[in-house]
XYZ file of N, CA and C in Angstrom:
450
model
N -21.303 -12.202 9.496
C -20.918 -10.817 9.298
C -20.353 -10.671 7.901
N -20.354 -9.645 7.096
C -20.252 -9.624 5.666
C -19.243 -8.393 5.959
N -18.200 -8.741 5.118
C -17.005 -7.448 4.935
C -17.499 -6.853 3.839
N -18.307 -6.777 3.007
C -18.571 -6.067 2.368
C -18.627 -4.045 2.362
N -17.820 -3.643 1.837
C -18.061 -2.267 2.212
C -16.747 -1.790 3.329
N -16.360 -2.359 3.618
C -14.636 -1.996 4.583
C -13.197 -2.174 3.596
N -13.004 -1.367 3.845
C -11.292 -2.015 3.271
C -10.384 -3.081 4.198
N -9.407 -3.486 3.387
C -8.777 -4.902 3.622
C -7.776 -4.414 5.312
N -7.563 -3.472 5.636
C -7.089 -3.148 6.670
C -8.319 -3.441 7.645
N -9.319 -3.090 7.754
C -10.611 -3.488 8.371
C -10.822 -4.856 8.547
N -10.607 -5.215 7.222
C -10.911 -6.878 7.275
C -10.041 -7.866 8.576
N -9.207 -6.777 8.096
C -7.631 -7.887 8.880
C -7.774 -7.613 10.201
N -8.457 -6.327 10.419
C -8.806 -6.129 12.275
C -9.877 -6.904 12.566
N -10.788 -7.237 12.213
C -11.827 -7.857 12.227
C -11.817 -9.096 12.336
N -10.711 -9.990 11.555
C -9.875 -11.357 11.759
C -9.174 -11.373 13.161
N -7.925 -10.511 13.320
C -7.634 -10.180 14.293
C -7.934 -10.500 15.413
N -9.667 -9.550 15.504
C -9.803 -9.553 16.765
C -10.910 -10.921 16.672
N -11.561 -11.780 15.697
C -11.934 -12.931 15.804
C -11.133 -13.960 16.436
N -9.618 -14.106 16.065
C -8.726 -15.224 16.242
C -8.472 -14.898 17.867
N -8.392 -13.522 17.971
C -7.481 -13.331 19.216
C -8.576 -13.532 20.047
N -9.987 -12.947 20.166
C -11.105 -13.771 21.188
C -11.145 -15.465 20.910
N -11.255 -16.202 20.122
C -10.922 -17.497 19.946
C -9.622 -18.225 20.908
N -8.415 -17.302 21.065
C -7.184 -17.942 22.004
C -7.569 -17.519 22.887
N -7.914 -16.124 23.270
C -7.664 -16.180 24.688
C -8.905 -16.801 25.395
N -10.079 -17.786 24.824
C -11.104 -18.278 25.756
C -10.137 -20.091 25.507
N -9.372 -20.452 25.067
C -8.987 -21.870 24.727
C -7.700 -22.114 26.294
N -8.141 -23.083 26.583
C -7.269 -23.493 27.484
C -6.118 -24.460 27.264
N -6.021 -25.217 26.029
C -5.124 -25.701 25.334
C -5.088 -25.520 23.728
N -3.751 -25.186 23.399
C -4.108 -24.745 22.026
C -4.699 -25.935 21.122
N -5.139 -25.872 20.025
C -5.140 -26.875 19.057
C -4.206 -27.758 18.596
N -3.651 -29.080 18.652
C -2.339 -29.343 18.147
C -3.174 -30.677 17.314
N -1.797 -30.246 16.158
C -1.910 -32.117 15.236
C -1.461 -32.755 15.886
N -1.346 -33.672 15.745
C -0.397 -35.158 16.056
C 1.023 -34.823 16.298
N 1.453 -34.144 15.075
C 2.879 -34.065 15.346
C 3.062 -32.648 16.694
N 2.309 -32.114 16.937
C 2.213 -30.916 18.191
C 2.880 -29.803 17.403
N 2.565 -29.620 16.666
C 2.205 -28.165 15.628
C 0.919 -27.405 15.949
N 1.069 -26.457 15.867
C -0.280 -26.049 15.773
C -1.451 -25.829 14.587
N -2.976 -26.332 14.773
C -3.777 -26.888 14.391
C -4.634 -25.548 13.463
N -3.810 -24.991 12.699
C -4.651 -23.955 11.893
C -6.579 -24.063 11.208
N -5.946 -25.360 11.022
C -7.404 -25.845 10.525
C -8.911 -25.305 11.288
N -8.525 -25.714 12.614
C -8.793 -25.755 13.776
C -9.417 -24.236 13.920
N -8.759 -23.935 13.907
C -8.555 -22.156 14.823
C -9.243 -21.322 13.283
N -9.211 -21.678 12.194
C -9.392 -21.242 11.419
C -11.101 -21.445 11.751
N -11.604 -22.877 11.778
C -13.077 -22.914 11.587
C -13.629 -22.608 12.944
N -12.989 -22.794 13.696
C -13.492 -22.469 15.354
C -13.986 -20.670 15.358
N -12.830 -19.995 14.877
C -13.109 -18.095 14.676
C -13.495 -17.412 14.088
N -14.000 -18.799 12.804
C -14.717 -18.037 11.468
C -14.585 -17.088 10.584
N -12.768 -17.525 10.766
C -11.618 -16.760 9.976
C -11.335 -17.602 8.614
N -11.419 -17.090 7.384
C -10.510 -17.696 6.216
C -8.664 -18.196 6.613
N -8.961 -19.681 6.207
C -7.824 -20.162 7.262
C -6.017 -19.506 6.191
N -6.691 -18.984 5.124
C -5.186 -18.523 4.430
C -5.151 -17.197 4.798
N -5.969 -16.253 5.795
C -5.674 -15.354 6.563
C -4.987 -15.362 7.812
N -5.084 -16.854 8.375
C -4.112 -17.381 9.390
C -2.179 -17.123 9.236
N -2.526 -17.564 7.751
C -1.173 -17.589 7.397
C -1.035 -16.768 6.612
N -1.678 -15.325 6.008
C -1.275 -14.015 5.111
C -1.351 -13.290 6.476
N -1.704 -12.746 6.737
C -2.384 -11.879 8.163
C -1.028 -11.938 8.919
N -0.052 -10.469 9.346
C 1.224 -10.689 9.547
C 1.070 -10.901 11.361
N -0.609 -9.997 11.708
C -0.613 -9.945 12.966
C -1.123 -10.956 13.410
N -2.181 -12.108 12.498
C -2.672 -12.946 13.265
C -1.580 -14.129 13.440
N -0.672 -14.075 12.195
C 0.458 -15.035 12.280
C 1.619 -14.760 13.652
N 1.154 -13.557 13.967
C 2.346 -13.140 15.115
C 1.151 -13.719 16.267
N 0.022 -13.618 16.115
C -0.435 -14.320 17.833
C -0.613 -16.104 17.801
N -0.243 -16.067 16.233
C -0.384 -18.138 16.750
C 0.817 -18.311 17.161
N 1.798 -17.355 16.862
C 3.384 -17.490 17.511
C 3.884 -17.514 18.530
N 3.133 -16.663 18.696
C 2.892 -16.485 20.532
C 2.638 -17.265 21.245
N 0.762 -17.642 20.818
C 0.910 -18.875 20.948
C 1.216 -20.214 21.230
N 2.495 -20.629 20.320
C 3.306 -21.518 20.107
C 4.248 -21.303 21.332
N 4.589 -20.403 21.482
C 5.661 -20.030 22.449
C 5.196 -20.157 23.712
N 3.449 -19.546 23.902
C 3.189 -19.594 25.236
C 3.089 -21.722 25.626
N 2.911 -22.469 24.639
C 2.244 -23.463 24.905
C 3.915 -24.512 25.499
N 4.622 -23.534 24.855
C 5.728 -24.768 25.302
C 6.748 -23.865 26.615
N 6.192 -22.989 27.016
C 6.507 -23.084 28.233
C 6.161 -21.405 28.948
N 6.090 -20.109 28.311
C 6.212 -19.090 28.720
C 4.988 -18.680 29.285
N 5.231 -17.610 30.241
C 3.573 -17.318 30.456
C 2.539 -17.416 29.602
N 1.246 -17.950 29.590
C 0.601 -18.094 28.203
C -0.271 -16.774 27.976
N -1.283 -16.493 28.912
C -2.301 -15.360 28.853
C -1.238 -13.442 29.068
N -0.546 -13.662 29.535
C 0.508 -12.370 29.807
C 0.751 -12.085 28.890
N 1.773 -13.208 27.978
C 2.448 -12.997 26.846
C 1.524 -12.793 25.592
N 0.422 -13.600 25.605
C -0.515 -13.194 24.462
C -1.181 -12.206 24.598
N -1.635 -11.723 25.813
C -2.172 -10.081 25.867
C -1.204 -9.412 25.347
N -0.075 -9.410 25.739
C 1.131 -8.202 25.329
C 1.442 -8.074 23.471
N 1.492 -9.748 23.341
C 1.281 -9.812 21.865
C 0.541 -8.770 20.927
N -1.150 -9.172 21.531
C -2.069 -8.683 21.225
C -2.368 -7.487 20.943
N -2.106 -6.547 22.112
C -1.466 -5.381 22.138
C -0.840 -4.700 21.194
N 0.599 -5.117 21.456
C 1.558 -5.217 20.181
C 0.915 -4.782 18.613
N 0.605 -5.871 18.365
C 0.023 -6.073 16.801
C -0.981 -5.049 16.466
N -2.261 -5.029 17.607
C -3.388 -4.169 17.137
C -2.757 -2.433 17.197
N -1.626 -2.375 17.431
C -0.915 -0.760 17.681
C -0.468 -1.265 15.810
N 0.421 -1.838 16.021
C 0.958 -2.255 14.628
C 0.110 -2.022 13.109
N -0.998 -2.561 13.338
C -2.191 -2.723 12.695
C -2.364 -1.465 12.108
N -2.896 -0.296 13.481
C -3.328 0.914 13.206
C -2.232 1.732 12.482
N -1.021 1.622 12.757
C 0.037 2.451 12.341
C -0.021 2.090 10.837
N -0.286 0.831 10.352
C 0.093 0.113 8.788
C -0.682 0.884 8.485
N -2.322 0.736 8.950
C -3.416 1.928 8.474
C -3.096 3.537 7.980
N -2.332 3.869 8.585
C -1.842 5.412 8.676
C -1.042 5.397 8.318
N -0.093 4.679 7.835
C 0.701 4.721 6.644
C 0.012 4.338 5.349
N -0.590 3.230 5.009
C -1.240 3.525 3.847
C -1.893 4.614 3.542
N -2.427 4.973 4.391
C -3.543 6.604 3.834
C -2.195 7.313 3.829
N -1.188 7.741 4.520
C -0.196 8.431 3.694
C 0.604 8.089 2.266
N 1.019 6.831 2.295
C 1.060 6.234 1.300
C 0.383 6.715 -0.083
N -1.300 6.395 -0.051
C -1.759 7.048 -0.798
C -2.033 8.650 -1.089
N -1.878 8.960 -0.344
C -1.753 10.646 0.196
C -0.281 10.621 -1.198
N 0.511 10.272 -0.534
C 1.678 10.786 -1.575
C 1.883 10.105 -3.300
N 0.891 8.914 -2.965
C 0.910 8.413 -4.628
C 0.005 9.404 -5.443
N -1.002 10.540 -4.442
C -1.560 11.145 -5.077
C -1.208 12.553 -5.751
N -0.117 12.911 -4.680
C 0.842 14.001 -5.038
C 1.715 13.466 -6.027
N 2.096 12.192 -5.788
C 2.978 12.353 -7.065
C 2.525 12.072 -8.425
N 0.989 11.483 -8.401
C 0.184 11.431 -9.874
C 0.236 12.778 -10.593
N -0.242 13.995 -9.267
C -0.819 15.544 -9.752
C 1.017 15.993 -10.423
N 1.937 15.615 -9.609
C 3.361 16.400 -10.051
C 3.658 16.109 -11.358
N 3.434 14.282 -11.625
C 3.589 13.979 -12.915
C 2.756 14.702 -14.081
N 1.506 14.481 -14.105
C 0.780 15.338 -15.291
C 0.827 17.093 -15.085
N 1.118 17.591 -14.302
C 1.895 18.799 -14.477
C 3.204 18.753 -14.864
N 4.106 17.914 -14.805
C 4.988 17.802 -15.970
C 5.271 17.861 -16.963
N 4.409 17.186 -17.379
C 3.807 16.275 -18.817
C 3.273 17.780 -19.164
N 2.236 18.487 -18.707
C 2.161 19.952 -19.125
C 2.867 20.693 -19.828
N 3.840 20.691 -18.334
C 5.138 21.712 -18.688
C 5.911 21.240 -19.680
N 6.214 20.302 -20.105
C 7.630 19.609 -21.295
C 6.465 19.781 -22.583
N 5.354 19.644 -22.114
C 4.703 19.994 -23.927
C 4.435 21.268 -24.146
N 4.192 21.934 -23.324
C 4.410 23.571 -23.028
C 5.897 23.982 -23.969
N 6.872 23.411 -23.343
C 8.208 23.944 -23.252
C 8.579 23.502 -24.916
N 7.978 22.333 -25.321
C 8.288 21.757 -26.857
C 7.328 22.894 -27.644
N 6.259 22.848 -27.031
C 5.689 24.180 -28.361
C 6.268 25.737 -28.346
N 7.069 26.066 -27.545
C 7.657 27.465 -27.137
C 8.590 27.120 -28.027
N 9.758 25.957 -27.828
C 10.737 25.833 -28.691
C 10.483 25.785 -29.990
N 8.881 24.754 -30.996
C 8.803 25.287 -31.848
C 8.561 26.560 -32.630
N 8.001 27.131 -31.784
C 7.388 28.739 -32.009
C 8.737 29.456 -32.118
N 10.124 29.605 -31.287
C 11.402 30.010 -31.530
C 11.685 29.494 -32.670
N 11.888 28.308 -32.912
C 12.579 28.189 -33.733
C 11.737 28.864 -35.437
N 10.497 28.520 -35.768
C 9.431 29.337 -36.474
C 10.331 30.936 -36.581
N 9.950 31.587 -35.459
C 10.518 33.060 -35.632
C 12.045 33.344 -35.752
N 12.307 32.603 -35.367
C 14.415 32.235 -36.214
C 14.206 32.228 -37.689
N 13.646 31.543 -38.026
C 13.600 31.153 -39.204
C 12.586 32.848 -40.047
N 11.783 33.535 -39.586
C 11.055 34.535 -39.785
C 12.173 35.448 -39.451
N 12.771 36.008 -39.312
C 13.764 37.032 -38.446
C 14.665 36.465 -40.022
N 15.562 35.315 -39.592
C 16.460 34.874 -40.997
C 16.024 35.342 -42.672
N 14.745 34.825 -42.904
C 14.385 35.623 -44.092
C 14.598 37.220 -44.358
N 14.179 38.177 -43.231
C 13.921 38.971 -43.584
C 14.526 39.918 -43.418
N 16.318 39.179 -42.702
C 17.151 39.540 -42.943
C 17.821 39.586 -44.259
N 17.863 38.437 -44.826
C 18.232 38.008 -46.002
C 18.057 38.688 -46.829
N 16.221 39.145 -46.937
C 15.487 39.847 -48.168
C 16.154 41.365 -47.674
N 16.670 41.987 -46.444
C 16.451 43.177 -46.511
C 17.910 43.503 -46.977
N 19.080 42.237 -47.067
C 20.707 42.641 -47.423
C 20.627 42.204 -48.854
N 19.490 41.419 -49.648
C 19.926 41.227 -51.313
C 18.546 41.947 -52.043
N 17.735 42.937 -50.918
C 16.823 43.213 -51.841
C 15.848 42.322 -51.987
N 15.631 41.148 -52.438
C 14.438 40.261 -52.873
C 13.909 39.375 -51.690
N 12.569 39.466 -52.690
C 11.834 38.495 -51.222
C 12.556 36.828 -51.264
N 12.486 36.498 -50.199
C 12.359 35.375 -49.696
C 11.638 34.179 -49.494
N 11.191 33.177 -49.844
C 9.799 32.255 -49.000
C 10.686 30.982 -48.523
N 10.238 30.876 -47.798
C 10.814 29.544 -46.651
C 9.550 28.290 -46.795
């Protein structure tokens, strides 16, 4: 399957739900030697990039689970509920980024309408100050009589 063409929120559901069909058909998890769990493992078994095991906040929350179910808690209960859990999680991160960007986009448009307005507001002030200076002459010339040039 090629991610090509999805965004990285896609990607990560798509991992997701690779790893999480991968546990829940395993009847013992993967362990090293030392009884850690076997990323390596789970990584090439789901046909997941195994540093998505460990970036991936939701897939890192179901090897946790996981971990937890293997040393003693319900195993399939607790990892459904997990599962659950995360893929709600998932969607919400989704819908906050599109707001996210939603508001980085409002605040791009507020900024260069700014930037408008303050160069707006600098050429008004030069133009005052111009006719200060026009008004001043011709005061000048009209209390001594003679012209003026500025």
């Amino acid at each position: 399957m090629t991610d090509i063409g999805i965004n990285g929120a896609e990607i990560g559901r798509n991992y997701f739900k690779r790893v999480e069909a991968y546990l829940n058909g395993l009847v013992t998890p993967p362990l090293l030697s030392s009884g850690a769990i076997n990323f390596s493992i789970i990584a090439r078994e789901s046909g997941v990039p195994r540093q998505s095991l460990y970036k991936n906040p939701a897939i890192r929350d179901l090897i946790e689970a996981l971990k937890l179910n293997h040393q003693g808690t319900s195993p399939k209960k607790e990892l459904r509920n997990k599962s659950a859990k995360v893929l709600i999680n998932l969607d919400s991160s989704s819908s906050n980024s599109q707001k996210k960007r939603d508001s980085d986009k409002k605040v791009h448009q507020l900024e260069q309408k700014n930037a408008a307005l303050f160069s707006e507001n600098m050429e008004l002030r030069r133009q005052i100050k111009e006719l200060k200076m026009e008004i001043a002459g011709a005061e000048l010339m009209i209390e001594s009589g003679r012209r003026v040039l500025f």
